[in-house]
Short mmCIF file of C-alpha atoms in Angstrom, two decimals:
data_model
loop_
_atom_site.label_atom_id
_atom_site.label_comp_id
_atom_site.label_asym_id
_atom_site.label_seq_id
_atom_site.Cartn_x
_atom_site.Cartn_y
_atom_site.Cartn_z
CA MET A 1 -27.43 -5.34 25.95
CA SER A 2 -27.46 -9.15 25.94
CA ALA A 3 -24.57 -11.29 24.74
CA ASP A 4 -26.75 -12.62 21.91
CA ALA A 5 -27.27 -9.09 20.65
CA LEU A 6 -23.49 -8.68 20.37
CA ALA A 7 -22.80 -12.07 18.74
CA LEU A 8 -20.81 -12.36 15.51
CA PRO A 9 -22.17 -14.08 12.40
CA ARG A 10 -21.26 -17.75 12.09
CA GLY A 11 -17.82 -18.19 10.58
CA ALA A 12 -16.49 -14.82 11.83
CA ARG A 13 -14.22 -14.13 14.78
CA ASP A 14 -12.30 -11.40 16.54
CA LEU A 15 -8.56 -11.49 17.22
CA LEU A 16 -7.41 -10.04 20.53
CA PRO A 17 -3.95 -8.37 20.71
CA PRO A 18 -1.73 -11.50 21.11
CA ALA A 19 -3.49 -13.32 18.25
CA ALA A 20 -3.59 -10.17 16.13
CA ARG A 21 0.15 -9.66 16.63
CA ARG A 22 0.82 -13.26 15.64
CA ARG A 23 -1.32 -12.80 12.51
CA ARG A 24 0.58 -9.64 11.62
CA ARG A 25 3.95 -11.31 12.19
CA LEU A 26 3.06 -14.36 10.08
CA THR A 27 1.73 -12.15 7.30
CA ALA A 28 4.92 -10.07 7.32
CA SER A 29 7.12 -13.21 7.31
CA LEU A 30 5.29 -14.71 4.35
CA LEU A 31 5.24 -11.47 2.35
CA ALA A 32 8.95 -10.94 3.02
CA VAL A 33 9.74 -14.29 1.39
CA LEU A 34 7.55 -13.50 -1.61
CA ASP A 35 9.24 -10.11 -1.92
CA ARG A 36 12.69 -11.73 -1.98
CA TRP A 37 11.54 -13.89 -4.88
CA GLY A 38 10.40 -10.82 -6.82
CA TYR A 39 6.66 -10.96 -6.17
CA ASP A 40 5.28 -7.42 -6.15
CA PRO A 41 2.34 -6.52 -3.89
CA VAL A 42 -1.13 -5.79 -5.23
CA VAL A 43 -4.32 -4.86 -3.40
CA THR A 44 -7.70 -5.87 -4.80
CA PRO A 45 -11.13 -4.57 -3.72
CA ALA A 46 -13.32 -6.38 -1.22
CA ILE A 47 -16.33 -6.19 -3.57
CA GLU A 48 -16.72 -6.91 -7.28
CA TYR A 49 -19.52 -6.95 -9.81
CA PHE A 50 -20.68 -10.54 -9.77
CA GLU A 51 -21.03 -10.73 -13.55
CA VAL A 52 -17.34 -9.89 -13.92
CA PHE A 53 -16.01 -11.80 -10.92
CA GLY A 54 -18.02 -14.94 -11.69
CA ARG A 55 -16.47 -15.40 -15.14
CA TRP A 56 -13.44 -17.03 -13.57
CA LEU A 57 -15.32 -19.30 -11.15
CA ALA A 58 -16.75 -22.78 -11.54
CA GLU A 59 -20.48 -23.02 -10.84
CA ARG A 60 -19.87 -24.67 -7.46
CA ASP A 61 -17.71 -21.70 -6.42
CA ARG A 62 -20.19 -19.17 -7.80
CA GLN A 63 -22.79 -20.58 -5.43
CA ARG A 64 -20.50 -19.86 -2.48
CA CYS A 65 -20.33 -16.12 -3.18
CA VAL A 66 -22.02 -13.68 -0.81
CA ARG A 67 -24.08 -11.50 -3.16
CA PHE A 68 -26.24 -8.40 -2.75
CA ILE A 69 -27.75 -5.58 -4.80
CA GLU A 70 -25.71 -2.39 -5.04
CA ALA A 71 -27.67 0.63 -3.81
CA GLY A 72 -28.30 3.20 -6.50
CA THR A 73 -27.45 1.02 -9.50
CA GLY A 74 -29.33 -2.22 -8.93
CA GLU A 75 -26.22 -4.15 -10.03
CA LEU A 76 -25.46 -7.52 -8.46
CA VAL A 77 -22.20 -7.32 -6.51
CA THR A 78 -20.32 -9.89 -4.45
CA LEU A 79 -17.84 -10.01 -1.64
CA ARG A 80 -14.65 -11.58 -2.95
CA SER A 81 -14.55 -15.30 -2.27
CA ASP A 82 -11.21 -15.89 -3.98
CA ILE A 83 -8.32 -13.65 -5.00
CA THR A 84 -7.32 -15.50 -8.17
CA PRO A 85 -10.35 -14.31 -10.21
CA GLN A 86 -9.43 -10.77 -9.22
CA ILE A 87 -5.87 -11.33 -10.39
CA ALA A 88 -7.26 -12.65 -13.68
CA ARG A 89 -9.42 -9.52 -14.07
CA LEU A 90 -6.51 -7.29 -13.10
CA SER A 91 -4.17 -8.93 -15.60
CA ALA A 92 -6.71 -8.67 -18.42
CA LEU A 93 -7.54 -5.03 -17.63
CA ARG A 94 -4.22 -3.55 -16.55
CA LEU A 95 -1.38 -5.93 -17.40
CA GLY A 96 -2.37 -7.34 -20.77
CA ASP A 97 0.23 -5.39 -22.79
CA ARG A 98 3.10 -6.49 -20.56
CA LEU A 99 2.00 -10.12 -20.65
CA ALA A 100 1.55 -9.96 -24.43
CA ALA A 101 5.12 -8.70 -24.73
CA GLY A 102 6.34 -11.87 -23.02
CA GLU A 103 6.92 -10.51 -19.52
CA ALA A 104 6.30 -12.83 -16.59
CA MET A 105 4.39 -11.05 -13.83
CA ARG A 106 4.90 -12.01 -10.18
CA LEU A 107 2.27 -10.68 -7.80
CA ALA A 108 1.68 -11.08 -4.06
CA TYR A 109 -1.26 -10.22 -1.84
CA SER A 110 -2.63 -10.34 1.69
CA ALA A 111 -6.40 -10.26 1.96
CA GLU A 112 -9.56 -11.64 3.52
CA VAL A 113 -12.11 -13.63 1.53
CA VAL A 114 -15.66 -14.57 2.47
CA ARG A 115 -17.42 -17.71 1.28
CA LEU A 116 -20.72 -19.33 2.03
CA GLY A 117 -20.06 -22.58 3.84
CA GLU A 118 -22.31 -25.42 4.86
CA PRO A 119 -25.81 -24.26 5.93
CA SER A 120 -25.00 -25.00 9.57
CA ARG A 121 -21.79 -22.95 9.46
CA GLY A 122 -22.93 -19.82 7.66
CA GLN A 123 -20.50 -17.63 5.79
CA LEU A 124 -16.83 -18.13 6.51
CA GLU A 125 -14.09 -15.51 6.55
CA HIS A 126 -10.58 -16.62 5.59
CA SER A 127 -7.32 -14.66 5.77
CA GLN A 128 -4.82 -15.43 3.04
CA VAL A 129 -1.36 -14.54 1.83
CA GLY A 130 -0.78 -15.59 -1.73
CA ALA A 131 1.43 -15.50 -4.81
CA GLU A 132 0.47 -15.48 -8.50
CA LEU A 133 2.85 -16.08 -11.41
CA LEU A 134 1.43 -14.95 -14.74
CA GLY A 135 2.82 -15.25 -18.25
CA ASP A 136 5.00 -18.32 -17.70
CA ASP A 137 3.39 -21.72 -18.19
CA SER A 138 6.58 -23.77 -18.10
CA PRO A 139 7.38 -26.64 -15.72
CA ALA A 140 10.07 -24.36 -14.29
CA ALA A 141 7.35 -21.91 -13.22
CA ASP A 142 5.45 -24.75 -11.51
CA ALA A 143 8.63 -25.77 -9.69
CA GLU A 144 9.23 -22.18 -8.63
CA LEU A 145 5.85 -22.09 -6.89
CA VAL A 146 6.52 -25.38 -5.10
CA LEU A 147 9.91 -24.18 -3.85
CA LEU A 148 8.54 -20.75 -2.94
CA CYS A 149 5.67 -22.31 -1.00
CA ALA A 150 8.06 -24.46 1.03
CA GLU A 151 10.37 -21.55 1.83
CA ALA A 152 7.45 -19.35 2.88
CA LEU A 153 6.11 -22.01 5.27
CA ARG A 154 9.56 -22.53 6.75
CA ALA A 155 9.89 -18.79 7.34
CA ALA A 156 6.54 -18.87 9.11
CA GLY A 157 7.79 -21.51 11.55
CA LEU A 158 7.13 -24.90 9.92
CA PRO A 159 10.59 -26.38 9.21
CA ARG A 160 9.35 -29.49 7.36
CA PRO A 161 6.16 -28.69 5.48
CA GLN A 162 4.42 -31.62 3.75
CA LEU A 163 3.67 -30.64 0.14
CA GLU A 164 1.38 -32.65 -2.10
CA LEU A 165 1.53 -32.43 -5.91
CA ALA A 166 -0.97 -33.58 -8.49
CA ASP A 167 -1.87 -32.87 -12.10
CA VAL A 168 -5.62 -32.53 -12.47
CA SER A 169 -5.35 -32.77 -16.26
CA ILE A 170 -4.86 -36.52 -15.79
CA ALA A 171 -8.18 -37.11 -14.06
CA ARG A 172 -9.92 -34.64 -16.36
CA ALA A 173 -8.70 -36.50 -19.44
CA VAL A 174 -9.93 -39.79 -17.97
CA PHE A 175 -13.35 -38.33 -17.28
CA GLU A 176 -13.58 -36.91 -20.81
CA ARG A 177 -12.91 -40.36 -22.31
CA LEU A 178 -15.52 -42.26 -20.31
CA PRO A 179 -18.61 -43.51 -22.16
CA PRO A 180 -21.57 -41.09 -22.43
CA GLY A 181 -23.95 -41.24 -19.50
CA CYS A 182 -21.27 -42.48 -17.11
CA ASP A 183 -21.81 -41.44 -13.49
CA THR A 184 -18.70 -39.28 -13.16
CA GLU A 185 -19.82 -37.91 -9.79
CA ALA A 186 -19.75 -41.41 -8.34
CA LEU A 187 -16.27 -41.96 -9.80
CA HIS A 188 -15.19 -38.60 -8.38
CA GLY A 189 -16.22 -39.77 -4.90
CA LEU A 190 -14.45 -43.12 -5.25
CA LEU A 191 -11.19 -41.50 -6.31
CA THR A 192 -11.39 -38.92 -3.53
CA ARG A 193 -11.74 -41.72 -0.96
CA LYS A 194 -9.02 -43.84 -2.67
CA ASP A 195 -11.53 -46.70 -2.84
CA ALA A 196 -9.57 -49.07 -5.10
CA ASP A 197 -12.16 -51.86 -4.92
CA GLY A 198 -14.95 -49.42 -5.72
CA VAL A 199 -13.05 -48.05 -8.70
CA ALA A 200 -12.42 -51.59 -9.95
CA ARG A 201 -16.14 -52.43 -9.73
CA PHE A 202 -17.00 -49.14 -11.44
CA ALA A 203 -14.56 -49.84 -14.30
CA ALA A 204 -15.76 -53.45 -14.70
CA GLU A 205 -19.22 -52.20 -15.64
CA LEU A 206 -17.96 -49.94 -18.42
CA PRO A 207 -17.19 -50.90 -22.03
CA LEU A 208 -13.47 -50.02 -21.83
CA ARG A 209 -10.35 -51.32 -23.49
CA PRO A 210 -8.18 -53.35 -21.08
CA GLU A 211 -5.47 -50.71 -20.91
CA ALA A 212 -8.07 -48.01 -20.21
CA ARG A 213 -9.51 -50.09 -17.36
CA ARG A 214 -6.02 -50.55 -15.92
CA ALA A 215 -5.30 -46.82 -16.23
CA LEU A 216 -8.49 -46.02 -14.31
CA GLY A 217 -7.39 -48.30 -11.51
CA LEU A 218 -3.94 -46.71 -11.39
CA LEU A 219 -5.49 -43.32 -10.63
CA CYS A 220 -6.56 -44.67 -7.27
CA GLU A 221 -3.42 -46.65 -6.51
CA LEU A 222 -0.62 -44.26 -7.45
CA PHE A 223 -0.34 -42.14 -4.33
CA GLY A 224 2.94 -41.71 -2.47
CA GLY A 225 6.45 -40.39 -2.90
CA PRO A 226 7.90 -39.08 -6.19
CA GLU A 227 9.06 -42.59 -7.06
CA ILE A 228 5.48 -43.59 -7.90
CA LEU A 229 5.79 -41.79 -11.23
CA GLY A 230 8.05 -44.62 -12.28
CA HIS A 231 5.36 -47.17 -11.43
CA VAL A 232 3.14 -46.21 -14.37
CA PRO A 233 3.62 -49.08 -16.85
CA SER A 234 5.33 -48.13 -20.10
CA ASP A 235 2.55 -49.68 -22.20
CA ILE A 236 -0.02 -47.46 -20.43
CA ARG A 237 2.09 -44.37 -21.11
CA ALA A 238 2.51 -45.42 -24.74
CA ALA A 239 -1.22 -46.07 -25.15
CA PHE A 240 -2.20 -42.63 -23.83
CA PRO A 241 0.10 -39.83 -25.10
CA TRP A 242 -1.78 -37.23 -23.03
CA LEU A 243 -0.97 -39.21 -19.88
CA ASP A 244 2.69 -39.55 -20.84
CA GLN A 245 2.86 -35.79 -21.46
CA ALA A 246 1.32 -34.94 -18.08
CA LEU A 247 3.61 -37.36 -16.26
CA ALA A 248 6.68 -36.02 -18.05
CA ARG A 249 5.80 -32.49 -16.97
CA LEU A 250 5.29 -33.56 -13.37
CA GLU A 251 8.61 -35.41 -13.48
CA SER A 252 10.28 -32.24 -14.73
CA VAL A 253 8.80 -30.21 -11.85
CA ILE A 254 10.02 -32.74 -9.28
CA ASP A 255 13.48 -32.94 -10.90
CA ARG A 256 13.84 -29.17 -10.57
CA CYS A 257 12.75 -29.32 -6.94
CA ARG A 258 15.23 -32.15 -6.33
CA ARG A 259 18.04 -30.05 -7.80
CA ASP A 260 17.26 -26.92 -5.75
CA ASP A 261 15.94 -28.44 -2.51
CA PRO A 262 16.72 -32.18 -2.24
CA GLU A 263 15.37 -32.50 1.30
CA LEU A 264 12.01 -31.05 0.26
CA ALA A 265 11.84 -33.18 -2.89
CA ALA A 266 12.37 -36.36 -0.89
CA ARG A 267 9.30 -35.53 1.20
CA LEU A 268 6.95 -34.58 -1.64
CA VAL A 269 3.72 -36.56 -1.95
CA VAL A 270 2.32 -37.23 -5.42
CA ASP A 271 -1.34 -38.07 -6.05
CA LEU A 272 -2.12 -39.02 -9.65
CA GLY A 273 -5.79 -39.52 -8.83
CA GLU A 274 -6.47 -36.03 -7.47
CA VAL A 275 -9.83 -34.81 -8.77
CA ARG A 276 -10.73 -31.97 -6.40
CA GLY A 277 -10.54 -28.71 -8.30
CA HIS A 278 -10.50 -30.38 -11.71
CA ASP A 279 -13.12 -27.89 -12.90
CA TYR A 280 -10.84 -24.94 -12.01
CA TYR A 281 -7.22 -25.97 -12.37
CA THR A 282 -5.66 -27.03 -15.65
CA GLY A 283 -2.45 -28.78 -14.59
CA LEU A 284 -0.34 -28.73 -11.43
CA ARG A 285 -2.28 -28.86 -8.15
CA LEU A 286 -0.37 -27.87 -5.02
CA ARG A 287 -1.44 -28.35 -1.42
CA ALA A 288 0.39 -28.31 1.92
CA TRP A 289 -0.53 -30.20 5.07
CA ALA A 290 0.60 -30.32 8.68
CA PRO A 291 -0.14 -32.62 11.64
CA GLY A 292 -3.13 -31.69 13.76
CA VAL A 293 -4.92 -29.71 11.03
CA ALA A 294 -7.69 -31.29 8.96
CA THR A 295 -7.66 -28.69 6.18
CA PRO A 296 -4.83 -27.72 3.81
CA LEU A 297 -2.47 -24.96 4.87
CA VAL A 298 -1.94 -24.08 1.21
CA CYS A 299 -4.08 -24.54 -1.88
CA GLY A 300 -3.07 -23.61 -5.38
CA GLY A 301 -1.98 -24.74 -8.79
CA ARG A 302 -2.03 -23.92 -12.47
CA TYR A 303 -5.11 -22.38 -14.04
CA ALA A 304 -5.89 -20.75 -17.38
CA GLY A 305 -3.49 -17.82 -17.66
CA GLY A 306 -1.24 -18.42 -14.69
CA ALA A 307 -0.43 -20.32 -11.52
CA GLY A 308 -0.39 -19.47 -7.84
CA PHE A 309 -1.10 -20.51 -4.29
CA ALA A 310 -2.73 -19.10 -1.17
CA VAL A 311 -1.60 -19.72 2.40
CA GLU A 312 -4.63 -20.09 4.69
CA LEU A 313 -3.54 -18.22 7.81
CA GLU A 314 -6.08 -19.79 10.16
CA ALA A 315 -4.85 -23.27 9.23
CA LEU A 316 -1.21 -22.19 9.49
CA GLU A 317 -1.81 -20.80 12.99
CA ALA A 318 -3.50 -24.03 14.05
CA ALA A 319 -0.54 -26.03 12.72
CA LEU A 320 1.95 -23.89 14.62
CA GLU A 321 -0.07 -24.27 17.82
CA HIS A 322 -0.23 -28.05 17.37
CA ALA A 323 3.54 -28.12 16.81
CA GLY A 324 4.06 -26.41 20.16
CA ALA A 325 5.20 -23.06 18.83
CA PRO A 326 6.00 -20.66 21.67
CA PRO A 327 3.44 -17.97 22.46
CA GLU A 328 3.81 -14.66 20.71
CA PRO A 329 6.45 -12.62 22.56
CA ARG A 330 5.39 -9.46 24.31
CA CYS A 331 6.02 -6.29 22.39
CA GLY A 332 7.26 -4.67 25.59
CA GLY A 333 7.34 -0.95 26.11
CA THR A 334 6.57 1.32 29.04
CA VAL A 335 3.21 2.27 30.52
CA ILE A 336 3.10 5.50 32.51
CA VAL A 337 0.39 5.38 35.17
CA ALA A 338 -0.92 8.55 36.80
CA GLU A 339 -3.18 7.97 39.78
CA LEU A 340 -4.60 11.51 39.56
CA GLU A 341 -5.97 13.42 36.59
CA ALA A 342 -3.75 16.32 37.64
CA SER A 343 -0.69 14.22 36.74
CA ARG A 344 -1.86 13.46 33.18
CA ASP A 345 0.28 16.16 31.52
CA ALA A 346 3.41 14.95 33.36
CA ALA A 347 2.65 11.35 32.29
CA ASN A 348 2.14 12.42 28.67
CA ALA A 349 5.46 14.28 28.70
CA ARG A 350 7.28 11.15 29.88
CA ALA A 351 5.55 9.05 27.20
CA ARG A 352 6.55 11.48 24.45
CA SER A 353 10.18 11.36 25.51
CA LEU A 354 10.20 7.55 25.46
CA ARG A 355 8.53 7.05 22.07
CA GLY A 356 11.69 7.99 20.21
CA SER A 357 13.17 4.65 21.20
CA GLY A 358 10.17 2.39 21.74
CA ARG A 359 6.55 1.98 22.82
CA ALA A 360 5.06 4.16 25.56
CA TRP A 361 1.49 4.99 26.55
CA VAL A 362 -0.47 6.49 29.43
CA GLN A 363 -3.09 5.19 31.87
CA VAL A 364 -4.83 7.69 34.17
CA GLY A 365 -6.91 7.20 37.31
CA LEU A 366 -5.70 3.71 38.22
CA SER A 367 -4.34 2.44 41.50
CA LEU A 368 -1.07 0.56 41.47
CA SER A 369 -2.80 -2.83 41.66
CA ALA A 370 -5.19 -1.94 38.83
CA ALA A 371 -2.30 -0.58 36.77
CA ARG A 372 -0.49 -3.92 36.96
CA ILE A 373 -3.53 -5.59 35.40
CA ALA A 374 -3.88 -2.90 32.74
CA ALA A 375 -0.19 -2.91 31.82
CA GLY A 376 -0.84 -5.16 28.83
CA GLU A 377 2.41 -6.17 27.15
CA ALA A 378 4.54 -3.55 28.88
CA GLU A 379 7.80 -4.70 30.44
CA ARG A 380 8.17 -1.51 32.47
CA MET A 381 5.73 0.67 34.42
CA ILE A 382 6.33 4.21 35.67
CA HIS A 383 3.87 4.97 38.45
CA LEU A 384 3.00 8.54 39.50
CA ASP A 385 1.17 8.21 42.82
CA ALA A 386 -1.12 10.71 44.52
CA SER A 387 1.71 12.17 46.61
CA GLY A 388 3.81 12.97 43.57
CA ARG A 389 6.26 10.11 44.07
CA VAL A 390 7.44 8.42 40.87
CA THR A 391 8.42 4.73 40.97
CA THR A 392 9.68 2.52 38.13
CA TRP A 393 8.49 -1.10 38.18
CA LEU A 394 9.92 -3.95 36.12
CA ARG A 395 7.97 -7.04 35.04
CA GLY A 396 9.56 -10.34 36.05
CA GLN A 397 8.74 -14.02 35.73
CA ALA A 398 5.09 -15.07 36.03
CA ASP A 399 4.02 -11.42 35.58
CA THR A 400 5.42 -10.37 38.97
CA TRP A 401 6.47 -6.74 39.33
CA THR A 402 9.60 -5.53 41.15
CA ALA A 403 10.08 -1.95 42.27
CA GLY A 404 13.14 -0.18 40.91
CA GLU A 405 14.30 3.38 41.23
CA SER A 406 12.07 6.03 42.80
CA GLU A 407 11.87 9.80 42.49
CA ALA A 408 10.51 12.13 45.14
#
C-alpha cells in the first residue's frame, strides 16, 4: 500500500510514545492544579446535535463545525468544535437547580475538538485542558481564573507565563454607538492591527462628539501594563458610564491578582482595544502567550452564564520546546528478551514477577543486537539466549548497554 493511501487528513497527526507520554504528563499536571482549586472533572460527548450545540456559537464559529447526517434519524450532528457550548448545555440540562440555588460550579475537562480551518489546511484537531466557573459573575471569579491559569501553566513548565487581559464589552459598546451604516468590519481590522493612524482617519469621517472620537482613538492606543488603566482621562470616563464601569471591574480583577500574586500582576498585559471574540464573550477576555509560538497558549473569558479558559496543548508543547525544556524522561522498566520461542514461558514468568514493582514486558525471537534496538524506554534488559544462558544488561549513556550478572 502506498504512503499516500495511509496519509492522515490535513490538520491531524499521530503522537509516537515520547510525545504521547509528554501529552499525558502535561494533561495530568494541568488537571492536578484544577483539582486542587476545586474544579471537578466532566466528560462531554464527541458528537452533538447541531441544532442544540449551535445555539451557543456565533455564526462564524458555526461555520467551522464538521457536520454530517446521523444514520437512521436524518438529524444533523456535529463533531464538537468547542467545549464551552457543551458546558452550557450540561449546566442547563443537569445543573440548573444547583445554579439557581446560588451554588458556584467549578468544572474541568480534557478533550479533543475538531474545527474546519482555512481551505488549504482542512479540518484541525486540537487537544485542550480547560476550566469553567459557573454561577459566579463577580470580579473575584474573573481574578480566580487569571490566577488559576497562571498556576496551571507554571505547573506545566512555564515559570513566567505572559497573560493578556481585555474586556470585550468596551469595544462592543463602542461599536453599538457608531452611526448606522458604519463599516464596523473595517474598524475591527484597524483595531486588531493597532493602526492608530487608520483609526484616527476612520473616526474623522464620522459624525461623532469630540469625546467619542477621542475614546475611539484610545481603544487603539491603550495597550500595555496594568498602569494603562490610569491613562484613561477622567472626562472620558465621566462621559461614558459604561466605560467607567468596565474599567472599574478590570481594575478590581487586577487588584485581586496583585494581592495574591504580585509577580504575575506586574507582568500582566492589558488591551482595551481587544475586539476578537466580541461576538462570543461578554466581559473579561483572557489569553496567554509564550515566545516562539504564534498562537495563544490559552484562550478564554467571560460569556453568558459563566467564565472559563482552555489550554491549547499543541501550543503549550511548542512553547516548552522553544524554551529548551528537557526531553521527556524514559519511563524505564525491564524488557525480557527470549531468542527462542521455547523460552517464551520462562520470559513471561520473569515479567510477571517484576510487574509488582514496575514495568516489564517480553520480546521473543530477537537476537541480542535486535533486542537493543527494540528495547524502547527500558533501562534494563534480561536476555535469554539460545543456549539457555541468562544475562542482565543495563542501559548507559548514549544508549550503550553494559553486561551485568549472568546465570547459567
